[in-house]
Short mmCIF file of C-alpha atoms in Angstrom, two decimals:
data_model
loop_
_atom_site.label_atom_id
_atom_site.label_comp_id
_atom_site.label_asym_id
_atom_site.label_seq_id
_atom_site.Cartn_x
_atom_site.Cartn_y
_atom_site.Cartn_z
CA UNK A 1 0.00 0.00 0.00
CA UNK A 2 1.13 3.54 -0.64
CA UNK A 3 -0.24 6.92 0.30
CA UNK A 4 -0.38 9.99 -1.90
CA UNK A 5 1.35 13.09 -0.57
CA UNK A 6 -1.19 15.13 1.37
CA UNK A 7 -3.82 12.40 1.04
CA UNK A 8 -5.13 9.49 3.07
CA UNK A 9 -6.17 7.55 -0.05
CA UNK A 10 -4.46 4.18 -0.43
CA UNK A 11 -3.17 2.62 -3.63
CA UNK A 12 -2.73 -1.02 -4.52
CA UNK A 13 -0.63 -1.94 -7.54
CA UNK A 14 -0.63 -4.86 -9.96
CA UNK A 15 2.24 -5.21 -12.49
CA UNK A 16 1.42 -5.69 -16.18
CA UNK A 17 3.52 -6.10 -19.29
CA UNK A 18 2.87 -3.63 -22.16
CA UNK A 19 2.03 -5.15 -25.53
CA UNK A 20 2.30 -3.40 -28.91
CA UNK A 21 -1.04 -4.85 -30.00
CA UNK A 22 -4.15 -2.79 -29.31
CA UNK A 23 -6.51 -5.74 -29.62
CA UNK A 24 -8.06 -7.35 -26.56
CA UNK A 25 -5.82 -10.13 -25.19
CA UNK A 26 -7.32 -13.44 -24.13
CA UNK A 27 -8.73 -13.50 -20.64
CA UNK A 28 -6.83 -15.36 -17.94
CA UNK A 29 -8.26 -17.42 -15.13
CA UNK A 30 -8.14 -16.01 -11.62
CA UNK A 31 -9.18 -18.13 -8.67
CA UNK A 32 -11.44 -16.53 -6.08
CA UNK A 33 -11.74 -17.04 -2.37
CA UNK A 34 -14.51 -15.12 -0.65
CA UNK A 35 -14.39 -11.55 -1.91
CA UNK A 36 -10.78 -11.48 -3.08
CA UNK A 37 -9.06 -12.58 -6.27
CA UNK A 38 -6.24 -14.90 -5.21
CA UNK A 39 -3.21 -15.89 -7.26
CA UNK A 40 0.54 -16.37 -6.77
CA UNK A 41 2.30 -13.02 -6.22
CA UNK A 42 4.68 -11.73 -8.88
CA UNK A 43 8.44 -12.06 -8.29
CA UNK A 44 8.86 -8.36 -7.54
CA UNK A 45 5.87 -8.09 -5.20
CA UNK A 46 8.19 -6.96 -2.43
CA UNK A 47 8.93 -3.77 -4.34
CA UNK A 48 5.47 -2.45 -3.64
CA UNK A 49 4.49 -4.25 -0.45
CA UNK A 50 6.51 -1.81 1.64
CA UNK A 51 4.51 1.05 3.21
CA UNK A 52 4.95 4.27 1.30
CA UNK A 53 6.32 2.61 -1.84
CA UNK A 54 4.99 2.34 -5.38
CA UNK A 55 6.23 -0.33 -7.81
CA UNK A 56 8.67 0.59 -10.56
CA UNK A 57 6.96 2.46 -13.40
CA UNK A 58 4.03 3.64 -11.28
CA UNK A 59 3.42 7.21 -10.32
CA UNK A 60 1.02 8.90 -7.95
CA UNK A 61 0.53 12.16 -9.78
CA UNK A 62 -0.69 12.73 -13.33
CA UNK A 63 -0.08 16.37 -14.38
CA UNK A 64 -2.81 16.28 -17.04
CA UNK A 65 -5.50 14.56 -15.02
CA UNK A 66 -8.88 16.15 -14.36
CA UNK A 67 -10.81 15.86 -11.06
CA UNK A 68 -12.57 12.62 -10.25
CA UNK A 69 -16.34 12.93 -10.72
CA UNK A 70 -19.34 10.75 -9.95
CA UNK A 71 -20.98 9.47 -13.12
CA UNK A 72 -23.92 7.08 -13.50
CA UNK A 73 -23.35 5.41 -10.17
CA UNK A 74 -19.63 4.92 -10.67
CA UNK A 75 -16.35 6.75 -10.48
CA UNK A 76 -14.87 8.29 -13.59
CA UNK A 77 -11.47 9.86 -14.24
CA UNK A 78 -10.54 11.62 -17.46
CA UNK A 79 -7.06 12.39 -18.74
CA UNK A 80 -5.67 13.67 -22.04
CA UNK A 81 -3.63 10.64 -23.02
CA UNK A 82 -2.96 8.42 -26.04
CA UNK A 83 -4.04 4.75 -25.84
CA UNK A 84 -2.01 1.66 -26.61
CA UNK A 85 -2.56 -2.03 -25.96
CA UNK A 86 -1.55 -4.00 -22.88
CA UNK A 87 -1.36 -7.67 -21.97
CA UNK A 88 -1.19 -8.54 -18.27
CA UNK A 89 1.78 -10.73 -17.44
CA UNK A 90 1.03 -14.40 -16.81
CA UNK A 91 3.03 -13.98 -13.60
CA UNK A 92 0.76 -11.23 -12.27
CA UNK A 93 -2.03 -13.52 -11.11
CA UNK A 94 -3.39 -11.26 -8.68
CA UNK A 95 -2.18 -10.05 -5.50
CA UNK A 96 -5.22 -9.78 -3.30
CA UNK A 97 -7.26 -7.27 -5.25
CA UNK A 98 -9.11 -4.81 -2.99
CA UNK A 99 -12.89 -4.93 -3.32
CA UNK A 100 -13.40 -1.20 -3.73
CA UNK A 101 -13.91 0.87 -6.87
CA UNK A 102 -11.70 3.72 -7.94
CA UNK A 103 -9.48 5.14 -10.65
CA UNK A 104 -7.02 2.78 -12.31
CA UNK A 105 -3.68 4.45 -13.11
CA UNK A 106 -0.96 3.15 -15.38
CA UNK A 107 2.77 3.72 -15.52
CA UNK A 108 5.31 2.04 -17.77
CA UNK A 109 4.88 -1.32 -16.09
CA UNK A 110 1.99 -1.38 -13.69
CA UNK A 111 -1.64 -0.70 -13.01
CA UNK A 112 -2.26 1.23 -9.81
CA UNK A 113 -5.57 1.74 -8.13
CA UNK A 114 -6.71 4.56 -5.92
CA UNK A 115 -9.28 3.58 -3.32
CA UNK A 116 -12.34 5.84 -3.37
CA UNK A 117 -14.94 3.85 -1.40
CA UNK A 118 -17.93 1.66 -2.15
CA UNK A 119 -17.84 -2.00 -3.15
CA UNK A 120 -17.36 -3.85 -6.42
CA UNK A 121 -17.55 -7.50 -7.45
CA UNK A 122 -14.02 -8.88 -7.48
CA UNK A 123 -14.66 -11.38 -10.27
CA UNK A 124 -15.59 -8.45 -12.45
CA UNK A 125 -12.43 -6.58 -11.49
CA UNK A 126 -10.36 -9.65 -12.34
CA UNK A 127 -11.97 -9.91 -15.78
CA UNK A 128 -11.31 -6.25 -16.42
CA UNK A 129 -7.68 -6.62 -15.48
CA UNK A 130 -7.31 -9.72 -17.64
CA UNK A 131 -8.92 -8.31 -20.77
CA UNK A 132 -7.98 -4.64 -20.68
CA UNK A 133 -7.52 -3.44 -24.25
CA UNK A 134 -6.48 0.19 -23.85
CA UNK A 135 -3.42 1.53 -22.08
CA UNK A 136 -2.62 5.20 -21.77
CA UNK A 137 0.63 6.33 -20.23
CA UNK A 138 -0.93 7.71 -17.09
CA UNK A 139 -4.46 6.33 -17.24
CA UNK A 140 -5.83 2.96 -18.28
CA UNK A 141 -9.17 2.72 -20.06
CA UNK A 142 -11.24 -0.26 -19.04
CA UNK A 143 -14.96 -0.86 -19.58
CA UNK A 144 -17.09 -1.99 -16.68
CA UNK A 145 -18.92 -4.90 -18.32
CA UNK A 146 -17.22 -7.86 -19.92
CA UNK A 147 -13.83 -6.20 -20.24
CA UNK A 148 -14.93 -3.94 -23.10
CA UNK A 149 -12.78 -0.85 -23.64
CA UNK A 150 -14.56 2.52 -23.31
CA UNK A 151 -15.31 4.67 -26.31
CA UNK A 152 -13.15 7.46 -24.92
CA UNK A 153 -9.54 6.50 -24.45
CA UNK A 154 -8.00 7.37 -21.14
CA UNK A 155 -11.22 6.96 -19.16
CA UNK A 156 -11.89 4.36 -16.52
CA UNK A 157 -15.19 3.65 -14.80
CA UNK A 158 -15.79 1.14 -12.04
CA UNK A 159 -19.33 0.74 -10.72
CA UNK A 160 -19.72 1.49 -7.04
CA UNK A 161 -21.46 -1.84 -6.52
CA UNK A 162 -22.53 -4.82 -8.58
CA UNK A 163 -24.91 -6.05 -5.88
CA UNK A 164 -28.64 -5.96 -6.64
CA UNK A 165 -31.14 -6.31 -3.80
CA UNK A 166 -34.88 -6.48 -4.32
CA UNK A 167 -38.14 -7.12 -2.45
CA UNK A 168 -38.19 -10.62 -1.00
CA UNK A 169 -34.46 -10.71 -0.31
CA UNK A 170 -33.16 -11.14 3.23
CA UNK A 171 -29.92 -11.42 5.13
CA UNK A 172 -26.86 -9.39 6.04
CA UNK A 173 -26.73 -7.48 2.74
CA UNK A 174 -30.32 -6.29 3.22
CA UNK A 175 -29.58 -5.33 6.80
CA UNK A 176 -26.59 -3.31 5.62
CA UNK A 177 -28.79 -1.56 3.05
CA UNK A 178 -31.39 -0.77 5.69
CA UNK A 179 -28.74 0.60 8.03
CA UNK A 180 -27.47 2.96 5.33
CA UNK A 181 -31.00 4.15 4.54
CA UNK A 182 -31.85 4.79 8.19
CA UNK A 183 -28.57 6.64 8.75
CA UNK A 184 -29.56 9.07 6.00
CA UNK A 185 -33.07 9.55 7.38
CA UNK A 186 -35.05 7.32 5.02
CA UNK A 187 -37.76 5.82 7.19
CA UNK A 188 -38.40 2.07 6.88
CA UNK A 189 -39.61 0.92 10.26
CA UNK A 190 -37.10 -1.47 11.81
CA UNK A 191 -33.76 -2.77 10.56
CA UNK A 192 -34.57 -6.48 10.38
CA UNK A 193 -32.71 -7.80 7.34
CA UNK A 194 -35.96 -8.36 5.43
CA UNK A 195 -36.56 -6.52 2.14
CA UNK A 196 -40.25 -5.92 2.74
CA UNK A 197 -42.71 -3.21 1.63
CA UNK A 198 -41.31 -0.55 3.98
CA UNK A 199 -37.75 -1.11 2.79
CA UNK A 200 -38.98 -0.84 -0.78
CA UNK A 201 -40.69 2.46 0.10
CA UNK A 202 -37.43 3.76 1.58
CA UNK A 203 -35.45 2.67 -1.49
CA UNK A 204 -37.98 4.43 -3.75
CA UNK A 205 -37.59 7.57 -1.62
CA UNK A 206 -33.81 7.42 -2.00
CA UNK A 207 -34.17 6.91 -5.76
CA UNK A 208 -36.46 9.94 -5.94
CA UNK A 209 -33.93 12.04 -4.04
CA UNK A 210 -31.15 10.93 -6.39
CA UNK A 211 -33.17 11.34 -9.59
CA UNK A 212 -32.96 7.63 -10.41
CA UNK A 213 -35.49 5.18 -11.81
CA UNK A 214 -38.11 4.63 -9.11
CA UNK A 215 -38.34 0.85 -9.17
CA UNK A 216 -37.68 0.02 -5.52
CA UNK A 217 -34.75 -2.23 -6.48
CA UNK A 218 -31.40 -1.42 -4.89
CA UNK A 219 -28.98 -1.82 -7.78
CA UNK A 220 -25.53 -0.28 -8.42
CA UNK A 221 -26.80 3.26 -9.02
CA UNK A 222 -28.95 3.26 -5.92
CA UNK A 223 -26.09 1.83 -3.85
CA UNK A 224 -23.80 4.54 -5.23
CA UNK A 225 -26.32 7.24 -4.27
CA UNK A 226 -26.41 5.90 -0.73
CA UNK A 227 -22.62 5.77 -0.63
CA UNK A 228 -22.61 9.41 -1.74
CA UNK A 229 -25.09 10.16 1.09
CA UNK A 230 -27.70 11.60 -1.27
CA UNK A 231 -30.66 13.05 0.59
CA UNK A 232 -33.05 15.95 -0.01
CA UNK A 233 -32.49 19.33 1.61
CA UNK A 234 -35.04 21.15 3.74
CA UNK A 235 -36.45 24.53 2.80
CA UNK A 236 -37.73 25.52 6.23
CA UNK A 237 -35.26 26.72 8.84
CA UNK A 238 -37.18 27.06 12.11
CA UNK A 239 -39.45 24.85 14.15
CA UNK A 240 -41.06 21.50 13.41
CA UNK A 241 -42.33 21.40 9.83
CA UNK A 242 -43.62 18.63 7.60
CA UNK A 243 -42.50 19.49 4.08
CA UNK A 244 -44.05 17.99 0.95
CA UNK A 245 -41.79 18.17 -2.09
CA UNK A 246 -44.13 17.75 -5.07
CA UNK A 247 -41.44 17.49 -7.74
CA UNK A 248 -39.62 14.69 -5.93
CA UNK A 249 -42.75 13.21 -4.34
CA UNK A 250 -41.19 13.12 -0.89
CA UNK A 251 -42.44 13.99 2.58
CA UNK A 252 -39.80 15.39 4.92
CA UNK A 253 -40.01 15.84 8.66
CA UNK A 254 -37.82 18.84 9.44
CA UNK A 255 -36.74 20.30 12.78
CA UNK A 256 -34.97 23.68 12.73
CA UNK A 257 -33.78 23.10 9.17
CA UNK A 258 -32.53 19.56 9.82
CA UNK A 259 -34.19 16.68 7.98
CA UNK A 260 -35.21 14.01 10.50
CA UNK A 261 -37.29 11.70 8.32
CA UNK A 262 -37.67 11.14 4.58
CA UNK A 263 -40.81 9.26 3.55
CA UNK A 264 -42.06 8.20 0.14
CA UNK A 265 -45.32 9.93 -0.78
CA UNK A 266 -47.80 10.14 -3.63
CA UNK A 267 -49.73 13.37 -4.19
CA UNK A 268 -52.31 14.73 -6.65
CA UNK A 269 -52.18 13.62 -10.27
CA UNK A 270 -53.16 17.02 -11.63
CA UNK A 271 -55.86 15.36 -13.73
CA UNK A 272 -59.59 16.05 -13.82
CA UNK A 273 -61.80 13.50 -12.08
CA UNK A 274 -65.54 12.98 -11.65
CA UNK A 275 -67.10 12.75 -8.20
CA UNK A 276 -69.87 10.24 -7.38
CA UNK A 277 -72.43 13.06 -7.56
CA UNK A 278 -71.44 13.86 -11.15
CA UNK A 279 -69.44 17.02 -10.48
CA UNK A 280 -65.83 17.28 -11.55
CA UNK A 281 -62.71 18.32 -9.76
CA UNK A 282 -58.99 18.54 -10.36
CA UNK A 283 -56.59 16.32 -8.46
CA UNK A 284 -54.20 19.01 -7.27
CA UNK A 285 -52.21 19.15 -4.05
CA UNK A 286 -52.17 22.87 -3.21
CA UNK A 287 -48.87 24.61 -2.65
CA UNK A 288 -48.25 26.88 0.30
CA UNK A 289 -47.91 26.89 4.09
CA UNK A 290 -50.76 25.34 6.06
CA UNK A 291 -51.65 24.21 9.57
CA UNK A 292 -53.17 20.92 10.64
CA UNK A 293 -56.76 21.84 11.54
CA UNK A 294 -58.38 18.48 12.31
CA UNK A 295 -57.61 14.80 12.49
CA UNK A 296 -59.28 11.39 12.71
CA UNK A 297 -57.58 8.62 14.65
CA UNK A 298 -58.78 5.74 12.51
CA UNK A 299 -60.13 4.94 9.07
CA UNK A 300 -62.40 7.40 7.29
CA UNK A 301 -64.39 6.47 4.21
CA UNK A 302 -64.97 9.44 1.92
CA UNK A 303 -66.64 9.78 -1.47
CA UNK A 304 -63.20 9.45 -3.08
CA UNK A 305 -61.85 6.55 -1.06
CA UNK A 306 -60.51 5.47 2.32
CA UNK A 307 -58.13 7.56 4.42
CA UNK A 308 -56.14 6.11 7.31
CA UNK A 309 -55.65 8.39 10.34
CA UNK A 310 -55.89 11.58 8.23
CA UNK A 311 -54.37 14.87 9.31
CA UNK A 312 -56.25 17.59 7.43
CA UNK A 313 -54.41 20.79 6.60
CA UNK A 314 -56.86 22.61 4.29
CA UNK A 315 -60.54 23.50 4.61
CA UNK A 316 -61.29 21.57 1.41
CA UNK A 317 -60.40 18.14 2.79
CA UNK A 318 -56.77 17.75 1.71
CA UNK A 319 -54.85 15.67 4.23
CA UNK A 320 -51.73 13.72 4.95
CA UNK A 321 -53.04 10.18 5.42
CA UNK A 322 -52.14 6.53 5.28
CA UNK A 323 -53.07 4.50 2.22
CA UNK A 324 -52.77 0.90 1.11
CA UNK A 325 -51.29 2.08 -2.20
CA UNK A 326 -48.41 4.57 -2.30
CA UNK A 327 -46.87 4.30 -5.76
CA UNK A 328 -43.70 6.02 -6.90
CA UNK A 329 -45.69 8.59 -8.90
CA UNK A 330 -48.55 11.08 -8.25
CA UNK A 331 -51.75 9.05 -7.90
CA UNK A 332 -54.07 10.77 -5.40
CA UNK A 333 -57.01 13.14 -5.73
CA UNK A 334 -54.92 15.78 -3.96
CA UNK A 335 -54.10 14.29 -0.58
CA UNK A 336 -50.61 13.39 0.54
CA UNK A 337 -50.41 9.59 0.77
CA UNK A 338 -47.94 7.67 2.90
CA UNK A 339 -47.88 4.00 3.91
CA UNK A 340 -50.05 2.87 6.83
CA UNK A 341 -46.99 2.23 9.00
CA UNK A 342 -45.49 5.59 8.09
CA UNK A 343 -48.73 7.30 9.13
CA UNK A 344 -48.61 5.46 12.46
CA UNK A 345 -45.05 6.75 12.85
CA UNK A 346 -46.08 10.35 12.16
CA UNK A 347 -48.79 10.05 14.81
CA UNK A 348 -46.65 8.32 17.45
CA UNK A 349 -43.81 10.83 17.14
CA UNK A 350 -46.11 13.84 17.24
CA UNK A 351 -44.79 15.20 13.96
CA UNK A 352 -48.22 16.44 12.83
CA UNK A 353 -50.03 17.85 15.88
CA UNK A 354 -53.08 20.06 15.64
CA UNK A 355 -51.67 23.43 14.60
CA UNK A 356 -48.56 21.79 13.18
CA UNK A 357 -47.07 23.36 10.06
CA UNK A 358 -47.29 21.71 6.64
CA UNK A 359 -45.25 23.30 3.85
CA UNK A 360 -46.08 22.15 0.32
CA UNK A 361 -43.88 23.22 -2.58
#
């Protein structure tokens, strides 16, 4: 391991042998044990196993590099460099490759990797290393899937995670996902290792905050957003306020400008609807600052459907209430829907008392 001057980022290096051919070399086999790619170390492994040392041909600074940026759930680094082919040495076989994504750097005889955080499937990393087709003196270009080289030479992208979790899954990985969501304020009930409806609601809320596809499946982009600690910002600055962000379809519980809870919601569709008596209305959730003026601690059946423990904040019957259906898109007649359990939580914590502020924007 080596440390950059003025940085705490660690580097791990793997020697390669340059090849004049630009075509993709044949892939090599790398054995795996757990989450690490294992193979016999190269003869000169001692040259870069010492703390503070980089292997011959590697360098820590690239004078033409641009800043690292987040891109499509991964990490991307651009540099103005000319590509040429490489073929990993048959003696490389590994080292113990770290299971974290980052920027791959190349010197005259090595590939170095800067650790930036997150997790990545090691078998995928091994394939990339084995079938890399583009080498730039300073930056290596490697595609994420199947070892394909990127269209732009001198660019490397490693996904922040190749793990996909979905409703019905359970175990330590789900518990880790839940822990990350809760730490950021996404409400999901209890951390129990079960990918149930509430966890799906929290994942949808995180996807809304990050501007991702709202499918409730925690794939690489969603995992990257959580790793980047993506969460919505509050607009209010004083007191206890329940904010409803219409564009993101999120309900935020805010205290003195700090977001305490982030809950998936579904508000008015904006479409015209017909009431049972034949009159028409428009399904709009009004914008503005309101106060909770009445509440019902139980189910209420109205002409437009059932409302669970509604907290009304307008004189026209618009409320925050529990519902059996809270999709990832606007679907109500104007009310602010949350899950039944989320509504119980809002009641039990006293987040929407009579006179409590509701800010819709």
